[in-house]
PDB file of C-alpha atoms in Angstrom:
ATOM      1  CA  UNK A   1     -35.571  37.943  -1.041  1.00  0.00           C
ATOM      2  CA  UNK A   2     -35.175  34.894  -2.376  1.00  0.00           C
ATOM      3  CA  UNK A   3     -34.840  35.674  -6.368  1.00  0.00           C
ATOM      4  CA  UNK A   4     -31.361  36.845  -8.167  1.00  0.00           C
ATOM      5  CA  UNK A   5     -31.401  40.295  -9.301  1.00  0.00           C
ATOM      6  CA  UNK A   6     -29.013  42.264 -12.008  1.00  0.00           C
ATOM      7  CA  UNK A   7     -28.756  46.003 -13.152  1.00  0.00           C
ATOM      8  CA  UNK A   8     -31.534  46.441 -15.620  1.00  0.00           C
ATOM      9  CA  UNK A   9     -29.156  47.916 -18.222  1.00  0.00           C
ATOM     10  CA  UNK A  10     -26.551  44.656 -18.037  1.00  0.00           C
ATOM     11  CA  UNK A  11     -29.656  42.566 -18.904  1.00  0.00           C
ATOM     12  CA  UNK A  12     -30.676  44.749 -21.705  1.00  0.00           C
ATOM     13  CA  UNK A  13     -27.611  44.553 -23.795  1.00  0.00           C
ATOM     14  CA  UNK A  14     -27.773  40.653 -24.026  1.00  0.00           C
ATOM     15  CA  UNK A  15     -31.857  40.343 -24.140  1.00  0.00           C
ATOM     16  CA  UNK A  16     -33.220  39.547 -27.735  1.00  0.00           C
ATOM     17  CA  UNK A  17     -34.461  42.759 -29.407  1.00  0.00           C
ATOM     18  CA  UNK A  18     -37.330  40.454 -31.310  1.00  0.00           C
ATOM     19  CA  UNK A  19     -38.926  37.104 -31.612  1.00  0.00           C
ATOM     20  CA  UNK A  20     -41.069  35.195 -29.273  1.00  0.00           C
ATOM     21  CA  UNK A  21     -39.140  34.126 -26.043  1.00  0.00           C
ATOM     22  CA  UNK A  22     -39.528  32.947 -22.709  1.00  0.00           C
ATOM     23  CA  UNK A  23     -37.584  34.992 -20.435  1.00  0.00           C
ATOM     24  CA  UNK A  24     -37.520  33.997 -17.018  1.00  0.00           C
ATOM     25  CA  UNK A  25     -35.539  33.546 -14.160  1.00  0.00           C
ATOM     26  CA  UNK A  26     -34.754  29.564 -13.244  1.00  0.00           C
ATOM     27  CA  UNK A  27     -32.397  26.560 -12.458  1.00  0.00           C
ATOM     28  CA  UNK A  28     -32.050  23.088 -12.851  1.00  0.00           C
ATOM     29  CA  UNK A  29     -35.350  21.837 -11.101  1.00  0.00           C
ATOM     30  CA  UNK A  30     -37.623  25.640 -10.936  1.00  0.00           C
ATOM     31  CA  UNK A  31     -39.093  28.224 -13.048  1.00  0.00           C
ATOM     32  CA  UNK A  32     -40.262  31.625 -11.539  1.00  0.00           C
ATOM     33  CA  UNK A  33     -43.344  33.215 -12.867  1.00  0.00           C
ATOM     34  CA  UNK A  34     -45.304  36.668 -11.819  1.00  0.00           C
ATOM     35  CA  UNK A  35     -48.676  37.417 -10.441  1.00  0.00           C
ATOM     36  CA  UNK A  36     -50.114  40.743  -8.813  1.00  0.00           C
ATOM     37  CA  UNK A  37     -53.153  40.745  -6.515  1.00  0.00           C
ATOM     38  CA  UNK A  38     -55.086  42.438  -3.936  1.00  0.00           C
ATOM     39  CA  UNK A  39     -54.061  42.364  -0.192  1.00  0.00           C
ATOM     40  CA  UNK A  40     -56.153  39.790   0.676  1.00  0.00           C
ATOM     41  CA  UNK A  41     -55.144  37.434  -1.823  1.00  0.00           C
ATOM     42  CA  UNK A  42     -51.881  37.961  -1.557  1.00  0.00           C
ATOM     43  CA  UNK A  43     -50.974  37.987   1.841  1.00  0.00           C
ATOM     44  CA  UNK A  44     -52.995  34.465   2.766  1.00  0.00           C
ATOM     45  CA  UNK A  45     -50.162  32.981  -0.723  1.00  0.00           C
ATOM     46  CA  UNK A  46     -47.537  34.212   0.988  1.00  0.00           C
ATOM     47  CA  UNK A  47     -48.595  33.288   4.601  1.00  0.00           C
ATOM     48  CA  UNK A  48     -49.940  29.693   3.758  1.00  0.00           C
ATOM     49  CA  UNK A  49     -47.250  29.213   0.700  1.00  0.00           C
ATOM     50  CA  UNK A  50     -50.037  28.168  -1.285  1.00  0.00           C
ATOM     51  CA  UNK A  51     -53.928  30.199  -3.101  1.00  0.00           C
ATOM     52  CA  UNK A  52     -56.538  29.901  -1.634  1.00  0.00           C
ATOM     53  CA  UNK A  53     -58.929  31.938   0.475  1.00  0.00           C
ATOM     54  CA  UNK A  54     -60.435  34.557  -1.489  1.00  0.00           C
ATOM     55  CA  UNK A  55     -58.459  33.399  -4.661  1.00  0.00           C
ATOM     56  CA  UNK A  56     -60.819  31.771  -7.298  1.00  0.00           C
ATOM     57  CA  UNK A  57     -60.395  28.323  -8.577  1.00  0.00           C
ATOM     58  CA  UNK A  58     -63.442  28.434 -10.988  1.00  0.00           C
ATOM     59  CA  UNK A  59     -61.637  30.948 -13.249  1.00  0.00           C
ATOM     60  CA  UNK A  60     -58.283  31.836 -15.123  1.00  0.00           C
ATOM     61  CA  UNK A  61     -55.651  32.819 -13.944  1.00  0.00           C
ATOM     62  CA  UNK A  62     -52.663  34.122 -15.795  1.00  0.00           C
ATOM     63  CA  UNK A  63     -49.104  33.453 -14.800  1.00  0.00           C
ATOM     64  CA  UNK A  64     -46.494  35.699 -16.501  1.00  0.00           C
ATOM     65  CA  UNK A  65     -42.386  34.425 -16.543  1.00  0.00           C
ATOM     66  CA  UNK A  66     -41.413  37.601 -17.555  1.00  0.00           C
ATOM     67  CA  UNK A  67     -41.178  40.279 -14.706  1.00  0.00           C
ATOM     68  CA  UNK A  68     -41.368  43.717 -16.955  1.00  0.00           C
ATOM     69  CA  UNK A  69     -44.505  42.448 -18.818  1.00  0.00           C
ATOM     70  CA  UNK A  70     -46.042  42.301 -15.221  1.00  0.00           C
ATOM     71  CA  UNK A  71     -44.626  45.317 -13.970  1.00  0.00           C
ATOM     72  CA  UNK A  72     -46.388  46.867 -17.323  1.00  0.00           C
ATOM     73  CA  UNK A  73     -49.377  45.283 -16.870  1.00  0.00           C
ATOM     74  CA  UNK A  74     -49.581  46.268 -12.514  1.00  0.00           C
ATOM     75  CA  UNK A  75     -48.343  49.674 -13.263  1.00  0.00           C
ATOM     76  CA  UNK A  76     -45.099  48.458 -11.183  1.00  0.00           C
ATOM     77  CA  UNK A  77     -47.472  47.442  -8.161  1.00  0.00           C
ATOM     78  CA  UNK A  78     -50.000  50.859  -8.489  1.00  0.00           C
ATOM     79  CA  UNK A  79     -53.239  49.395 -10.125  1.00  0.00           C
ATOM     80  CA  UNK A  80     -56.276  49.032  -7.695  1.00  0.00           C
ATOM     81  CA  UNK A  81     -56.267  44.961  -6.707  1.00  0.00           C
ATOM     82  CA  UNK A  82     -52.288  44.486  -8.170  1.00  0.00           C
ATOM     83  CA  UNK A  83     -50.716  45.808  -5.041  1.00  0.00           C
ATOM     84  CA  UNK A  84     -48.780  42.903  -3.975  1.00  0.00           C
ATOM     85  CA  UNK A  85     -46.581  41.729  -6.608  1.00  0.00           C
ATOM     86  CA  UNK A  86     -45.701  37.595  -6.218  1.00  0.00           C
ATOM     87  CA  UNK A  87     -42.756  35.908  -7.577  1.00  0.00           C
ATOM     88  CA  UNK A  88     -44.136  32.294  -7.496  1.00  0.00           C
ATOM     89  CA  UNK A  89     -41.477  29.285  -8.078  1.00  0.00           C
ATOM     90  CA  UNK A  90     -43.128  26.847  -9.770  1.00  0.00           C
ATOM     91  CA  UNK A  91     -41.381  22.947 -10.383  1.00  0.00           C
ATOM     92  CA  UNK A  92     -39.838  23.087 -13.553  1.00  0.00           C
ATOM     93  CA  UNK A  93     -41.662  20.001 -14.932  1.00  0.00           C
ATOM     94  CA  UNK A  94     -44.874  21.399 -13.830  1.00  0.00           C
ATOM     95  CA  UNK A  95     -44.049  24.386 -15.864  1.00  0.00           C
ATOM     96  CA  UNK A  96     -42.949  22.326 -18.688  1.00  0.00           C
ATOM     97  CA  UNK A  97     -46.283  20.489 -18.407  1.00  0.00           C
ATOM     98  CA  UNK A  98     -48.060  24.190 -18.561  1.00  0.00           C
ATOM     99  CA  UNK A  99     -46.589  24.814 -21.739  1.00  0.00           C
ATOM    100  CA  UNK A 100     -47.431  21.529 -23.617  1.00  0.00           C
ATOM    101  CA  UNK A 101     -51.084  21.849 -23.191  1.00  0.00           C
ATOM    102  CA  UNK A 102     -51.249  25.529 -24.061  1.00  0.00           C
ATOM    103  CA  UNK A 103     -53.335  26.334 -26.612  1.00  0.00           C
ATOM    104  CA  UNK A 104     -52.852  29.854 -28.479  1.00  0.00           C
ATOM    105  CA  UNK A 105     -55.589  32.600 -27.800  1.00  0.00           C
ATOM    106  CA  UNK A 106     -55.578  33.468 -31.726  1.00  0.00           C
ATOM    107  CA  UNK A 107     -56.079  31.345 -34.331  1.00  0.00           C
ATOM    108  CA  UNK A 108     -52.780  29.962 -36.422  1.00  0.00           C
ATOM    109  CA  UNK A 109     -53.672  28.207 -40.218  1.00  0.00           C
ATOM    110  CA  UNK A 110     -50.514  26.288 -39.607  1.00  0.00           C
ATOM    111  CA  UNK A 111     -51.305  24.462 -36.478  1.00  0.00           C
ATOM    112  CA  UNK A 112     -55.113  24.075 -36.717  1.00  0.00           C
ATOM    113  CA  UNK A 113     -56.775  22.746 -40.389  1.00  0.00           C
ATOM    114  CA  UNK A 114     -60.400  25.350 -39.872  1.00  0.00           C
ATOM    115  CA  UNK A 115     -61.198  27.916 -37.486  1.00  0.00           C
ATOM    116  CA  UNK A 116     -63.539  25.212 -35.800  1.00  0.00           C
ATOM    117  CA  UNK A 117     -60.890  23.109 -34.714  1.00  0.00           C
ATOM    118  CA  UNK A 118     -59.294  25.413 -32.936  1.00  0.00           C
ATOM    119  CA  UNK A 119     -62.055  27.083 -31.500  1.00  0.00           C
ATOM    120  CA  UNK A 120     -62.841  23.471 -29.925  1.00  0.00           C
ATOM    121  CA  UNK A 121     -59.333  22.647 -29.214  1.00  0.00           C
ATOM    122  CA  UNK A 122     -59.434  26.243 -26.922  1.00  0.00           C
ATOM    123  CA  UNK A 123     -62.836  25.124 -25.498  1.00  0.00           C
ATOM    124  CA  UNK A 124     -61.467  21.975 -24.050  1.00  0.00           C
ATOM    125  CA  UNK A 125     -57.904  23.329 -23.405  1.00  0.00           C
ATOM    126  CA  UNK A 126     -56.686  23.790 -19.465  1.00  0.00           C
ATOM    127  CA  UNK A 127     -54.356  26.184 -20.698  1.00  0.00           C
ATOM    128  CA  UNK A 128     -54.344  29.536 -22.678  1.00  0.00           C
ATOM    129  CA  UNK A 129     -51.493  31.025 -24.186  1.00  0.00           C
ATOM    130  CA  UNK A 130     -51.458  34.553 -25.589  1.00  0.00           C
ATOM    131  CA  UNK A 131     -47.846  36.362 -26.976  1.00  0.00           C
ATOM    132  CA  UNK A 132     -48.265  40.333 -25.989  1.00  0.00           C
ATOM    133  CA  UNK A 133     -45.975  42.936 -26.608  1.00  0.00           C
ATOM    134  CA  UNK A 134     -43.086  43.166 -23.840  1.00  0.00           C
ATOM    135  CA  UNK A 135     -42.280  46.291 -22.150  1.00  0.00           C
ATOM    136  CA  UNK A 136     -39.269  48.242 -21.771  1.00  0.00           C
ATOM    137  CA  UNK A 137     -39.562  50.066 -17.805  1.00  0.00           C
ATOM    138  CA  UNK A 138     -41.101  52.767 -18.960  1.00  0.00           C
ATOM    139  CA  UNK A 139     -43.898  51.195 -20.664  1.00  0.00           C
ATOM    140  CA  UNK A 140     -42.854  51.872 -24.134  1.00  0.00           C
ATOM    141  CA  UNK A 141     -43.591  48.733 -26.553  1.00  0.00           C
ATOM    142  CA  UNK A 142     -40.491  46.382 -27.540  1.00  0.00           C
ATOM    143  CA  UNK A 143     -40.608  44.316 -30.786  1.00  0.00           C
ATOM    144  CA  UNK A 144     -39.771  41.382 -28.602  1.00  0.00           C
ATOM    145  CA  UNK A 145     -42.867  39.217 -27.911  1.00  0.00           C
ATOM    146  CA  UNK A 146     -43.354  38.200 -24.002  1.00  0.00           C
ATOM    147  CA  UNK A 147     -45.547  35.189 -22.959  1.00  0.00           C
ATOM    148  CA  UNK A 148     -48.492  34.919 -20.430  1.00  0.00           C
ATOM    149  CA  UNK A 149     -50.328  31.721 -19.819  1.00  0.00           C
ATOM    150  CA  UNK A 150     -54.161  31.421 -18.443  1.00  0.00           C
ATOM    151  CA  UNK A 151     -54.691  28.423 -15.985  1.00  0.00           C
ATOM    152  CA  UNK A 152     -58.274  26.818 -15.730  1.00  0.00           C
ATOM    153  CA  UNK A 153     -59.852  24.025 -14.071  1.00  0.00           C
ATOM    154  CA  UNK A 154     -56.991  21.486 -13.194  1.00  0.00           C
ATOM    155  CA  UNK A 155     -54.217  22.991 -14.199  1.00  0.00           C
ATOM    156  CA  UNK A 156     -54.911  26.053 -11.791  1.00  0.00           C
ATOM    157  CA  UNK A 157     -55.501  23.419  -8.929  1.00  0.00           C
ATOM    158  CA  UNK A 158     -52.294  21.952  -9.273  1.00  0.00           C
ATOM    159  CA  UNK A 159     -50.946  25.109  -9.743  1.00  0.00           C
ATOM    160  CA  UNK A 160     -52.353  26.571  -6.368  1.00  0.00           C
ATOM    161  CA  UNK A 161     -52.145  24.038  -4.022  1.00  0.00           C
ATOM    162  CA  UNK A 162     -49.080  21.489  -5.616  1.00  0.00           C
ATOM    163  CA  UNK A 163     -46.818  23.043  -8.087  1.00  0.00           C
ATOM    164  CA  UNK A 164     -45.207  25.986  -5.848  1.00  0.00           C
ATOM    165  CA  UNK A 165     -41.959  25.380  -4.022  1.00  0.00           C
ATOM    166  CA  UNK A 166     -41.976  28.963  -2.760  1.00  0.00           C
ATOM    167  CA  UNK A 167     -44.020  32.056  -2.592  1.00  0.00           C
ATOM    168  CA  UNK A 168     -42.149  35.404  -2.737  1.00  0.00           C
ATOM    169  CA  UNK A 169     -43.710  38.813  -1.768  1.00  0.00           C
ATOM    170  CA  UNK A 170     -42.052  41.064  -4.161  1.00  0.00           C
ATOM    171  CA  UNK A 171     -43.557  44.163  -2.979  1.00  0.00           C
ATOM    172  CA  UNK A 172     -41.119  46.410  -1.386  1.00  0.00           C
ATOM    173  CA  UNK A 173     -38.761  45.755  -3.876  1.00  0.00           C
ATOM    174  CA  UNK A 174     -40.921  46.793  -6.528  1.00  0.00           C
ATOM    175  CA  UNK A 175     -41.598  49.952  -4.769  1.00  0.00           C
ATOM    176  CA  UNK A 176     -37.751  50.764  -4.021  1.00  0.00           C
ATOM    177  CA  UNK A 177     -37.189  50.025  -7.688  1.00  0.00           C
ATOM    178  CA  UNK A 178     -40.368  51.853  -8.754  1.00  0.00           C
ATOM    179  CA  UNK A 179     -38.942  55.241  -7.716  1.00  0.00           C
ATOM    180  CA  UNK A 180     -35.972  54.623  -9.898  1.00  0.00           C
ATOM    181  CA  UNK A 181     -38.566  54.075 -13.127  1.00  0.00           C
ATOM    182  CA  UNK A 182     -40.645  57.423 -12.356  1.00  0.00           C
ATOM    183  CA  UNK A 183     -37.588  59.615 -11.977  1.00  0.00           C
ATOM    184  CA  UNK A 184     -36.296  57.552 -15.254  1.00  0.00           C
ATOM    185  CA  UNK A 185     -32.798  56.583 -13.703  1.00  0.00           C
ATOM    186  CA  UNK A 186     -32.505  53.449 -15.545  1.00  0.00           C
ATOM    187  CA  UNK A 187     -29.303  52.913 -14.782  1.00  0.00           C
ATOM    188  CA  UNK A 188     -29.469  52.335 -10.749  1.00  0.00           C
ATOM    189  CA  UNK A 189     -32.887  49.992 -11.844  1.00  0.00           C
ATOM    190  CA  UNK A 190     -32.521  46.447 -10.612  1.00  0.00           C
ATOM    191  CA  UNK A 191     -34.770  43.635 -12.114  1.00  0.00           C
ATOM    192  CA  UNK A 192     -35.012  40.114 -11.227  1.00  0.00           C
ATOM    193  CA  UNK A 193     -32.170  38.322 -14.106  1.00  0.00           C
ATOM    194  CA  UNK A 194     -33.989  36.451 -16.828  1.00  0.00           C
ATOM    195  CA  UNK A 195     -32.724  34.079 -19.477  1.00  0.00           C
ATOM    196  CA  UNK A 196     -33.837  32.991 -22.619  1.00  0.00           C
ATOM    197  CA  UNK A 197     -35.655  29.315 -21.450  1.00  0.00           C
ATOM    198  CA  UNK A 198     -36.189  26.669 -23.990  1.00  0.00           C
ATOM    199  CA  UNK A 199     -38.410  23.837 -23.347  1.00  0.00           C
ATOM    200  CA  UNK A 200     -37.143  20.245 -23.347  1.00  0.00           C
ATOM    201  CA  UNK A 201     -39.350  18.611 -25.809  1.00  0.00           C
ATOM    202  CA  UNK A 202     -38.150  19.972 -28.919  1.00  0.00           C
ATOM    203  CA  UNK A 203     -42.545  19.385 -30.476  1.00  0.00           C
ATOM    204  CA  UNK A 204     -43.389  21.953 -27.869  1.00  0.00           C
ATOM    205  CA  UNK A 205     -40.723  24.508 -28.615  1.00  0.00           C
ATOM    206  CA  UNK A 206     -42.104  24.209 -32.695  1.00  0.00           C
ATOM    207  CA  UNK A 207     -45.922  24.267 -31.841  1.00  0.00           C
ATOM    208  CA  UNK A 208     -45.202  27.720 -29.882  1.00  0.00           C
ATOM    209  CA  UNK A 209     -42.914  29.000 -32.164  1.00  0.00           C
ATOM    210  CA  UNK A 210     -40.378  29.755 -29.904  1.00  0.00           C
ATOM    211  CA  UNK A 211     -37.244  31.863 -30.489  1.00  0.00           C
ATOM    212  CA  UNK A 212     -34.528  29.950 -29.013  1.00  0.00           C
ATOM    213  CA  UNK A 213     -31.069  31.814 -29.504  1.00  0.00           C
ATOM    214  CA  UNK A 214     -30.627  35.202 -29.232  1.00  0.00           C
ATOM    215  CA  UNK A 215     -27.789  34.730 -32.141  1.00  0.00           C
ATOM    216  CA  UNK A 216     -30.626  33.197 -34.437  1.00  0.00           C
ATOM    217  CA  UNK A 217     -32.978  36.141 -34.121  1.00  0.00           C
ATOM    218  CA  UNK A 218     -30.057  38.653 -34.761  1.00  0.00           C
ATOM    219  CA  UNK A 219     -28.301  36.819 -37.404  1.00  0.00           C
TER     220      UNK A 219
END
């Protein structure tokens, strides 16, 4: 398995407890992000290192950096059409391009002069971005905001067929380390390690509102 993994409780102690972050796992040139599908789906990614198949290029399709806000939302690999869990790497500046034409699901006064405006800014936009709740293992809210983004048209083209560098099944490891959540032995859970990543373009990081430094949101 080609991703780096750390005890979850190691991670925890130097995590931000609040603020909006990226957390995800990357390096100088690739940025890992999370999907869960059904079999099918998910085992012609993983053969052909690409989607396609039964995967559906006429809709969204969200892409999640953080691996506990997709562990909360598969129910760690259990929900009907989420049993394999994919660790996609993506090129960084493919990711970085992601995040500059995201467009936020919910309307923010500060970015967008009328309701209007934004609602035609999402119409046309190739890429959704929505800040959820993240997820401790055990499903109980944190105050920390995680980040998914919704691919469309385009975007999700590139993103299927010329973005990835590698497709990762995931899903025996999430059911080894699945065991460890339902007993609730948090201390023997293992979790892909996640940093706090900060876009390049210093406009992007302001128009999402991005917590940067752990030290900032705690000061």
């Amino acid at each position: 398995m080609n991703i780096q993994t750390a005890r979850y409780l190691e991670q925890k102690t130097v995590w931000p407890t609040d603020g909006r972050y990226i957390l995800a796992q990357y390096d100088q040139s690739s940025v890992v992000v999370y999907q869960a599908y059904r079999l099918s789906i998910g085992e012609y990614a993983v053969q052909h290192q690409r989607f396609g198949g039964d995967f559906g290029f006429n809709r969204m399709s969200w892409i999640k950096p953080n691996f506990l806000w997709m562990m909360y939302r598969s129910g760690w690999g259990t929900k009907l059409g989420q049993e394999i869990t994919l660790a996609i790497r993506l090129r960084r500046d493919f990711f970085e391009s992601v995040l500059a034409a995201a467009v936020s699901s919910s309307y923010d006064p500060d970015l967008y002069s009328t309701k209007e405006v934004w609602k035609e800014s999402i119409s046309k936009s190739l890429v959704r971005l929505q800040w959820d709740p993240d997820h401790a293992p055990s499903g109980a809210r944190e105050e920390r905001r995680a980040i998914q983004l919704g691919l469309r048209g385009a975007m999700l083209r590139e993103y299927g067929r010329n973005a990835i560098v590698e497709i990762i099944d995931l899903s025996e490891f999430v059911a080894s380390q699945r065991t460890h959540v339902e007993s609730k032995d948090y201390g023997q859970l293992v979790l892909p390690i996640e940093q706090v990543y900060v876009p390049s373009d210093p406009s992007v990081v302001a128009r999402l509102k991005l917590s940067t430094t752990v030290e900032s949101e705690r000061a």
